[in-house]
Amino acid sequence: MSRFPGVDLLELDALLTEEERLVRDTVRAFVDDKVKPIIEECHREARTPLELVPEMGALNLFGASLSEYGLPGLGGVAYGLIMQELERGDSGLRSFVSVQSSLVMYPIHTFGSQEQKDRWIPRLASGEAIGCFGLTEPDFGSNPGGMRTTARQTSDGWVLNGSKQWITNGTLADVAVVWAKTEEGVRGFLVEKGTPGFTSSDQHGKFSLRASTTSELGFHDCRVPADAILPGSTGLKSPLMCLNQARYGIAWGGIGSAMETYYTALEYAKQRVQFNGQPIACHQLVQEKLAWMATEISKAQLLAYQLGKLKDSGRLKHWQISMGKRNNIWLARECARMAREILGANGIVDDYPVIRHMLNIESVYTYEGTHDIHGLIIGEAITGIPAFNAPERPAAKKKEAEQPVAAGSAR
Ligand code: TGC
Ligand code: FAD
């Protein structure tokens, strides 16, 4: 299997530290050697490549930006480069690591008790345990604040009722981080696999992220002990803090997906001959597409790098992350489409990675806040006006035409 040489038209490698390059190259080799040989088959079979989990654990890919428990505490750029390389392999694989790291280990690390951390962080870090994050509900996706799942306190614990939908790794998870409404607002709970009243089932028929498991969770008078609550979680702000971590990684992941489709299209265009005995790369229309992709990838790299620097200096704001997630996933989506065009009919078969990336990126465009929701988050930051809620619809006036027609009228 040939090694991916990278896409570095602005010589940004020179900005990376030795450690950052080492981390990137290690994950790059893992993806080339272990992920690429099996990923098309996983996509066809709609199967999560669980056989890769122990090695990802051994490579410290889970919770890589956290410290304690022997975790590496990597800086923002090194962490981002991990996400970039994983998503070059497959968005589903990056999702697996994002959920485990940002949406399960991060909330336990940040809001959990000492006992919760001791019980779960080491097992999640090694991949011995898998976690999931339940925020979205069937009727509440972009607006999680409207959630209906409740947690009622009893003399010896909590009773959860409700359902969650579109939950990555839901049926695989040993522990679910579940967000529910209590009398004092939204709080996080750790619900372990096998808890009576807790059910999970996979969602089928997906044409996107097929190498990832997506599930529904149900809570029917699900009783959890008093110490299942994440004691430091306080309101909707807590799950949104987790999303900041995941969205930051996704901003880097988009670059990986775009690099893979661009590089595939470039190599293809250099060898595919049509009309004049020359490769299609000699045509201006093809070159324009490749030039667009290369330029947008370079801009995305600069954006992600600056987000990393802001993160490490403690200045990164949530709306800046929205800029990165929104722009870099949009560009990955455009690159996938352009690459598919350049590959012609070969663009629709899985002999090449392009169609898989093109299908995958539709999920990434929607999850962790849709493209448009991130537009509104940026819009609120720059105007000071939140535009999430449309104004109340005025009560419809009874139209004259709806009045009964008087007998004997001209009609
Ligand atoms: P709003 O009233 O604006 O905010 C409630 C409280 O939260 C604070 N806040 C944030 N805090 C930290 N980070 C952020 N990004 C924050 N955004 C808001 C805010 O200051 C407030 O704090 P306080 O102290 O005043 O209470 O909330 P809202 O109900 O109006 O909603 C705002 C909105 C629409 C931006 C938010 O709900 C949103 O982001 N919606 C998108 C939902 C979403 O992204 N869901 C993702 C589910 S997980 C997933 O998709 C995993 S995919 C698998 C993978 O990652 O690979
Ligand atoms: P909706 O919120 O119904 O939005 C539909 C459309 O309306 C979108 O285009 C949206 O932009 C637009 N819209 C909505 N509100 C507004 C507004 N105010 N202004 C303008 N436009 C608006 N969730 C989890 O909690 N955990 C997970 O692990 C997880 N994994 C996922 C995995 C996959 C493969 C997918 C596809 C989703 C996953 N999700 C997960 C759910 C994901 O976060 C939601 O799908 C996402 O937040 C969007 O919600 P929705 O699908 O209900 O769309």
XYZ file of C-alpha atoms and ligand atoms in Angstrom:
520
model
C 0.000 0.000 0.000
C 1.554 3.330 -1.086
C 2.168 5.975 1.558
C 0.200 9.225 1.483
C 2.701 12.069 0.921
C 0.537 14.839 2.457
C -0.764 18.072 0.947
C 1.410 21.033 1.936
C 1.399 23.726 -0.715
C 2.060 26.573 1.729
C 4.957 24.823 3.520
C 2.957 24.668 6.745
C 4.885 21.598 7.879
C 7.619 24.021 8.857
C 5.265 25.456 11.511
C 4.850 22.073 13.227
C 6.989 21.014 16.162
C 8.904 17.746 16.045
C 6.318 16.181 18.389
C 3.413 17.323 16.191
C 5.057 15.853 13.081
C 5.771 12.594 14.908
C 2.148 12.290 16.064
C 0.855 13.071 12.561
C 3.205 10.615 10.862
C 2.400 7.832 13.348
C -1.343 8.141 12.744
C -0.770 8.562 9.002
C 1.110 5.251 8.898
C -1.591 3.555 11.024
C -4.256 4.725 8.571
C -2.276 3.631 5.497
C -1.269 0.245 6.947
C -4.284 -0.765 9.036
C -7.325 1.284 8.065
C -7.175 1.596 4.294
C -6.871 -2.147 3.603
C -10.173 -2.899 5.407
C -12.268 0.248 5.291
C -14.081 -0.258 1.977
C -15.173 -3.709 3.154
C -16.414 -2.234 6.463
C -18.327 0.405 4.529
C -19.916 -2.237 2.284
C -20.830 -4.420 5.242
C -21.942 -1.484 7.419
C -19.550 -2.644 10.114
C -17.574 -0.666 12.720
C -13.930 -1.853 12.532
C -13.732 -2.849 16.186
C -10.543 -4.825 15.506
C -8.719 -1.462 15.284
C -9.807 -0.313 18.752
C -7.030 -1.984 20.847
C -4.318 -0.536 18.581
C -5.901 2.915 18.689
C -5.836 2.590 22.475
C -2.186 1.509 22.430
C -1.367 4.511 20.214
C -2.977 6.836 22.830
C -5.565 8.097 20.348
C -8.385 8.109 22.935
C -8.426 11.197 25.167
C -5.146 12.375 23.660
C -5.638 15.994 24.740
C -6.412 15.061 28.356
C -3.855 14.707 31.137
C -3.708 12.388 34.211
C -4.146 8.617 34.139
C -1.100 8.397 31.830
C -2.905 10.314 29.060
C -0.531 12.287 26.824
C -2.059 15.779 27.268
C -1.271 16.749 23.694
C -1.565 20.346 22.517
C -4.322 21.493 20.181
C -2.381 21.116 16.927
C -1.136 17.584 17.656
C -4.639 16.539 18.709
C -6.062 18.105 15.543
C -3.544 16.296 13.357
C -4.722 12.971 14.836
C -8.276 13.829 13.795
C -7.111 14.945 10.347
C -5.322 11.678 9.648
C -8.126 9.492 11.029
C -10.713 11.254 8.890
C -8.443 10.825 5.851
C -9.058 7.138 6.534
C -12.788 7.407 7.206
C -15.132 9.921 8.860
C -16.685 7.055 10.842
C -13.347 6.162 12.371
C -12.732 9.777 13.343
C -16.256 9.828 14.788
C -15.437 6.818 16.935
C -12.407 8.614 18.385
C -14.214 11.979 18.679
C -17.069 10.450 20.632
C -14.807 8.387 22.886
C -12.444 11.318 23.549
C -14.467 14.539 23.424
C -17.957 13.358 24.249
C -17.303 10.616 26.812
C -13.837 10.941 28.373
C -13.944 14.768 28.380
C -17.261 15.061 30.322
C -16.216 12.338 32.787
C -12.842 14.058 33.205
C -14.376 17.544 33.507
C -17.675 16.966 35.342
C -17.152 13.538 36.932
C -16.447 12.523 40.534
C -13.095 10.968 41.467
C -14.770 7.530 41.566
C -16.311 7.989 38.109
C -12.951 9.050 36.672
C -11.077 6.180 38.317
C -13.646 3.670 37.079
C -13.921 4.819 33.465
C -10.996 6.935 32.205
C -8.336 4.168 32.129
C -10.685 1.657 30.460
C -11.896 4.196 27.903
C -8.303 5.255 27.186
C -7.199 1.720 26.388
C -10.323 0.971 24.354
C -11.285 -1.792 26.767
C -14.520 0.145 27.305
C -16.516 2.058 24.699
C -18.717 5.068 25.406
C -21.496 7.018 23.693
C -23.050 10.480 24.105
C -26.822 10.856 24.165
C -27.986 14.414 23.568
C -30.109 14.357 20.380
C -33.725 13.195 20.576
C -36.186 12.333 17.803
C -37.829 15.786 18.035
C -34.824 17.779 19.264
C -31.709 17.840 17.091
C -30.537 21.398 16.467
C -32.433 22.511 19.572
C -31.255 20.163 22.339
C -32.524 22.603 24.973
C -36.043 21.367 24.222
C -35.198 17.783 25.204
C -37.941 15.660 26.789
C -35.780 13.074 28.551
C -36.181 13.532 32.293
C -34.318 12.401 35.388
C -36.391 12.350 38.595
C -34.599 12.143 41.911
C -35.725 9.421 44.340
C -34.615 8.522 47.880
C -31.747 6.395 46.572
C -31.007 7.586 43.033
C -32.567 8.774 39.797
C -35.241 7.507 37.381
C -34.690 8.290 33.702
C -37.446 8.370 31.087
C -37.167 9.343 27.443
C -35.327 8.469 24.254
C -32.264 9.516 22.293
C -31.714 9.130 18.560
C -28.749 9.101 16.147
C -26.328 8.069 18.857
C -22.894 7.019 17.605
C -21.769 3.721 19.181
C -25.026 3.440 21.147
C -25.308 -0.366 21.000
C -21.540 -0.870 21.367
C -21.205 1.286 24.448
C -20.378 0.023 27.912
C -21.318 3.431 29.284
C -23.638 6.120 27.925
C -23.256 9.788 28.862
C -26.923 10.773 28.890
C -28.251 14.334 29.139
C -31.623 14.708 30.868
C -33.794 17.437 32.389
C -33.960 17.559 36.179
C -35.688 20.054 38.457
C -32.490 22.084 38.410
C -31.966 21.973 34.639
C -30.063 19.698 32.273
C -27.620 17.303 33.962
C -25.382 14.500 32.714
C -25.707 10.853 33.859
C -23.564 7.769 33.342
C -25.805 4.864 32.389
C -24.098 1.501 32.175
C -24.900 -1.206 29.652
C -27.356 -3.720 31.092
C -29.065 -1.275 33.455
C -32.745 -2.380 33.707
C -34.964 -0.004 31.713
C -32.124 1.014 29.367
C -32.491 -0.265 25.792
C -30.510 0.345 22.616
C -31.013 -0.669 19.010
C -29.200 0.168 15.782
C -30.562 2.462 13.106
C -30.422 0.784 9.693
C -30.605 1.987 6.094
C -27.767 4.519 6.408
C -26.000 5.455 3.178
C -23.466 7.550 5.089
C -20.986 6.663 7.869
C -21.606 2.994 7.188
C -18.382 2.033 8.982
C -19.860 3.551 12.149
C -22.679 2.324 14.393
C -25.613 4.690 14.929
C -28.288 3.823 17.495
C -31.417 4.761 19.378
C -31.441 4.699 23.179
C -34.556 4.201 25.303
C -35.066 4.889 29.019
C -38.183 3.395 30.533
C -38.262 3.981 34.298
C -34.528 3.369 34.147
C -33.213 3.483 37.704
C -29.607 4.550 38.229
C -27.826 5.040 41.565
C -27.343 8.469 43.141
C -23.698 8.481 42.106
C -24.579 8.089 38.400
C -24.980 11.856 38.034
C -21.982 13.835 36.755
C -21.706 16.135 39.799
C -19.999 18.989 37.955
C -22.543 19.205 35.120
C -24.679 22.336 35.285
C -27.247 23.044 32.592
C -27.172 22.887 28.804
C -23.800 24.626 28.901
C -22.185 21.323 29.972
C -23.035 19.235 26.869
C -22.265 22.291 24.717
C -18.790 22.404 26.285
C -18.299 18.788 25.164
C -19.445 19.729 21.665
C -16.791 22.468 21.538
C -14.115 19.802 21.983
C -15.582 17.519 19.328
C -16.270 20.308 16.819
C -12.670 21.492 17.141
C -11.476 18.013 16.133
C -13.970 17.886 13.273
C -12.573 21.148 11.865
C -9.275 19.276 11.461
C -10.996 16.095 10.308
C -12.521 17.910 7.342
C -9.010 18.637 6.075
C -8.211 14.921 6.150
C -11.290 13.990 4.148
C -10.559 16.758 1.615
C -6.899 15.740 1.315
C -7.880 12.182 0.481
C -10.394 13.086 -2.231
C -8.102 15.771 -3.704
C -5.074 13.478 -3.782
C -7.089 10.645 -5.355
C -8.400 13.016 -8.045
C -4.927 14.445 -8.723
C -3.330 11.021 -9.171
C -6.241 9.845 -11.307
C -6.143 12.939 -13.545
C -2.426 12.461 -14.157
C -2.898 8.933 -15.487
C -6.378 8.900 -17.087
C -6.081 9.497 -20.861
C -8.908 10.765 -23.077
C -9.175 12.289 -26.577
C -5.669 13.393 -27.475
C -3.471 10.745 -25.909
C -2.816 13.139 -23.031
C -3.894 12.698 -19.397
C -7.043 14.610 -18.438
C -4.863 16.692 -16.067
C -3.733 18.643 -19.164
C -7.162 20.236 -19.559
C -7.782 23.680 -18.120
C -11.193 22.734 -16.719
C -9.694 19.825 -14.763
C -6.774 21.944 -13.560
C -9.158 24.623 -12.343
C -10.918 22.079 -10.117
C -7.629 20.749 -8.746
C -6.353 24.290 -8.154
C -9.569 25.183 -6.292
C -9.275 22.127 -4.066
C -5.572 22.716 -3.345
C -6.167 26.371 -2.458
C -9.186 25.660 -0.233
C -7.328 22.857 1.579
C -4.430 25.237 2.213
C -6.809 27.897 3.602
C -8.469 25.253 5.804
C -5.062 24.212 7.151
C -4.287 27.804 8.112
C -7.670 28.182 9.816
C -7.281 24.949 11.796
C -3.701 25.788 12.782
C -4.769 29.167 14.156
C -7.646 27.535 16.087
C -5.057 25.196 17.601
C -2.871 28.095 18.671
C -5.883 29.910 20.192
C -6.879 26.687 21.998
C -3.447 26.240 23.519
C -3.358 29.838 24.694
C -6.813 29.461 26.317
C -8.360 32.102 24.039
C -10.417 29.888 21.709
C -14.088 30.927 21.582
C -16.960 28.619 20.689
C -17.951 30.668 17.613
C -14.395 30.473 16.271
C -14.717 26.681 16.452
C -17.994 27.042 14.533
C -16.077 28.871 11.777
C -13.642 25.968 11.536
C -16.280 23.210 11.595
C -18.520 25.049 9.129
C -15.838 26.029 6.629
C -13.735 22.888 6.672
C -16.632 20.446 6.357
C -18.156 22.552 3.589
C -14.873 22.453 1.697
C -14.503 18.690 2.267
C -17.987 18.246 0.834
C -17.130 20.373 -2.233
C -13.811 18.549 -2.727
C -15.555 15.150 -2.593
C -17.983 16.247 -5.297
C -15.270 17.702 -7.527
C -13.100 14.625 -7.097
C -16.033 12.429 -8.015
C -16.542 14.433 -11.197
C -12.866 14.101 -12.126
C -13.008 10.327 -11.650
C -15.971 10.065 -14.030
C -17.737 6.713 -13.695
C -14.918 5.452 -11.480
C -16.053 8.100 -9.007
C -19.109 6.068 -8.054
C -17.406 2.763 -7.209
C -15.556 1.862 -4.038
C -12.377 0.864 -5.881
C -11.559 4.481 -5.001
C -12.251 6.174 -1.627
C -14.066 9.164 -3.123
C -17.702 8.034 -3.105
C -17.338 6.781 0.499
C -15.976 10.157 1.613
C -18.685 11.931 -0.377
C -21.410 9.955 1.377
C -19.760 10.224 4.794
C -19.351 13.969 4.697
C -23.128 14.436 4.490
C -23.384 13.174 8.081
C -20.522 15.361 9.230
C -22.147 18.375 7.550
C -25.224 17.732 9.724
C -23.967 16.396 13.047
C -22.257 18.360 15.804
C -24.383 21.333 14.688
C -25.518 21.665 11.091
C -23.752 23.979 8.647
C -26.576 26.512 9.021
C -26.672 26.334 12.836
C -22.947 27.161 12.858
C -23.734 30.076 10.535
C -26.210 31.315 13.159
C -23.689 30.836 15.992
C -21.170 32.994 14.084
C -23.976 35.417 13.200
C -24.899 35.818 16.871
C -21.267 36.449 17.809
C -20.762 39.211 15.243
C -24.164 40.913 15.473
C -25.058 40.240 19.092
C -28.477 39.003 17.903
C -29.452 35.330 18.345
C -31.463 34.213 15.302
C -32.217 30.600 16.315
C -35.855 31.176 17.196
C -38.117 32.426 14.405
C -40.666 35.015 15.631
C -44.015 33.650 16.828
C -46.344 32.953 13.932
C -49.343 35.339 14.134
C -52.699 33.628 14.499
C -54.149 33.117 11.003
C -56.890 35.616 10.159
C -60.113 34.128 8.921
C -60.222 34.936 5.218
C -63.347 36.466 3.728
C -63.395 33.741 1.104
C -63.887 31.228 3.894
C -67.168 32.947 4.967
C -70.254 31.072 3.906
C -71.585 32.407 0.628
C -75.007 34.074 1.156
C -77.867 32.312 -0.584
C -78.827 33.990 -3.851
C -75.588 35.959 -4.096
C -74.032 36.745 -7.457
C -71.826 33.680 -7.196
P -28.209 29.078 24.675
O -29.266 29.732 25.499
O -27.550 29.865 23.593
O -27.063 28.503 25.616
C -27.334 27.801 26.812
C -26.138 27.984 27.721
O -24.978 27.409 27.111
C -23.994 28.423 26.841
N -23.421 28.084 25.531
C -22.265 27.452 25.408
N -21.369 27.064 26.332
C -20.283 26.430 25.902
N -20.058 26.174 24.583
C -20.922 26.543 23.643
N -20.679 26.267 22.363
C -22.089 27.222 24.027
N -23.172 27.721 23.372
C -23.976 28.247 24.300
C -24.749 29.739 26.893
O -23.894 30.787 27.230
C -25.776 29.452 27.957
O -25.095 29.508 29.200
P -25.852 30.002 30.523
O -24.783 30.040 31.560
O -26.409 31.357 30.181
O -26.927 28.996 30.804
O -28.826 27.716 24.095
P -29.889 27.479 22.993
O -30.896 26.521 23.561
O -30.408 28.784 22.433
O -29.054 26.692 21.861
C -27.984 27.265 21.232
C -27.497 26.356 20.054
C -28.552 26.288 18.961
C -26.271 27.026 19.477
C -27.140 24.959 20.543
O -28.193 24.333 21.107
C -26.500 24.093 19.476
O -25.295 24.102 19.359
N -27.283 23.249 18.696
C -26.704 22.218 17.822
C -26.862 20.855 18.483
C -25.682 19.939 18.257
O -24.616 20.342 17.810
N -25.853 18.692 18.606
C -24.777 17.724 18.498
C -25.133 16.413 19.150
S -23.728 15.345 19.411
C -23.289 14.830 17.888
O -23.786 15.248 16.881
C -22.182 13.806 17.839
S -21.802 13.311 16.227
C -20.542 12.189 16.413
C -19.178 12.826 16.281
O -18.864 13.821 16.940
O -18.361 12.339 15.515
P -32.950 19.353 12.546
O -32.534 20.067 13.786
O -34.356 18.889 12.447
O -32.615 20.292 11.293
C -33.145 20.032 9.989
C -32.763 21.208 9.094
O -33.340 22.425 9.618
C -31.251 21.441 9.022
O -30.888 21.833 7.734
C -31.033 22.595 9.995
O -29.881 23.382 9.672
C -32.327 23.396 9.804
N -32.640 24.204 10.995
C -32.998 23.765 12.229
N -33.180 24.811 13.050
C -32.916 25.921 12.331
C -32.903 27.320 12.629
N -33.192 27.801 13.842
N -32.594 28.163 11.634
C -32.266 27.722 10.396
N -32.243 26.417 10.058
C -32.567 25.541 11.017
N -26.325 13.186 18.345
C -25.917 12.852 19.600
O -26.419 13.377 20.590
N -24.922 11.933 19.776
C -24.311 11.311 18.749
O -23.417 10.493 18.957
C -24.741 11.618 17.423
N -24.206 10.957 16.368
C -24.719 11.157 15.111
C -24.292 10.362 14.057
C -24.833 10.519 12.790
C -24.405 9.625 11.667
C -25.800 11.536 12.561
C -26.362 11.765 11.185
C -26.238 12.332 13.603
C -25.718 12.141 14.895
N -26.200 12.877 15.995
C -25.777 12.586 17.264
C -27.316 13.811 15.820
C -26.920 15.157 15.207
O -26.243 15.947 16.124
C -28.205 15.829 14.707
O -28.636 15.101 13.577
C -27.990 17.289 14.376
O -27.759 18.050 15.538
C -29.154 17.889 13.582
O -30.382 17.570 14.163
P -31.587 16.953 13.270
O -31.033 15.858 12.449
O -32.709 16.682 14.181
O -31.967 18.133 12.261
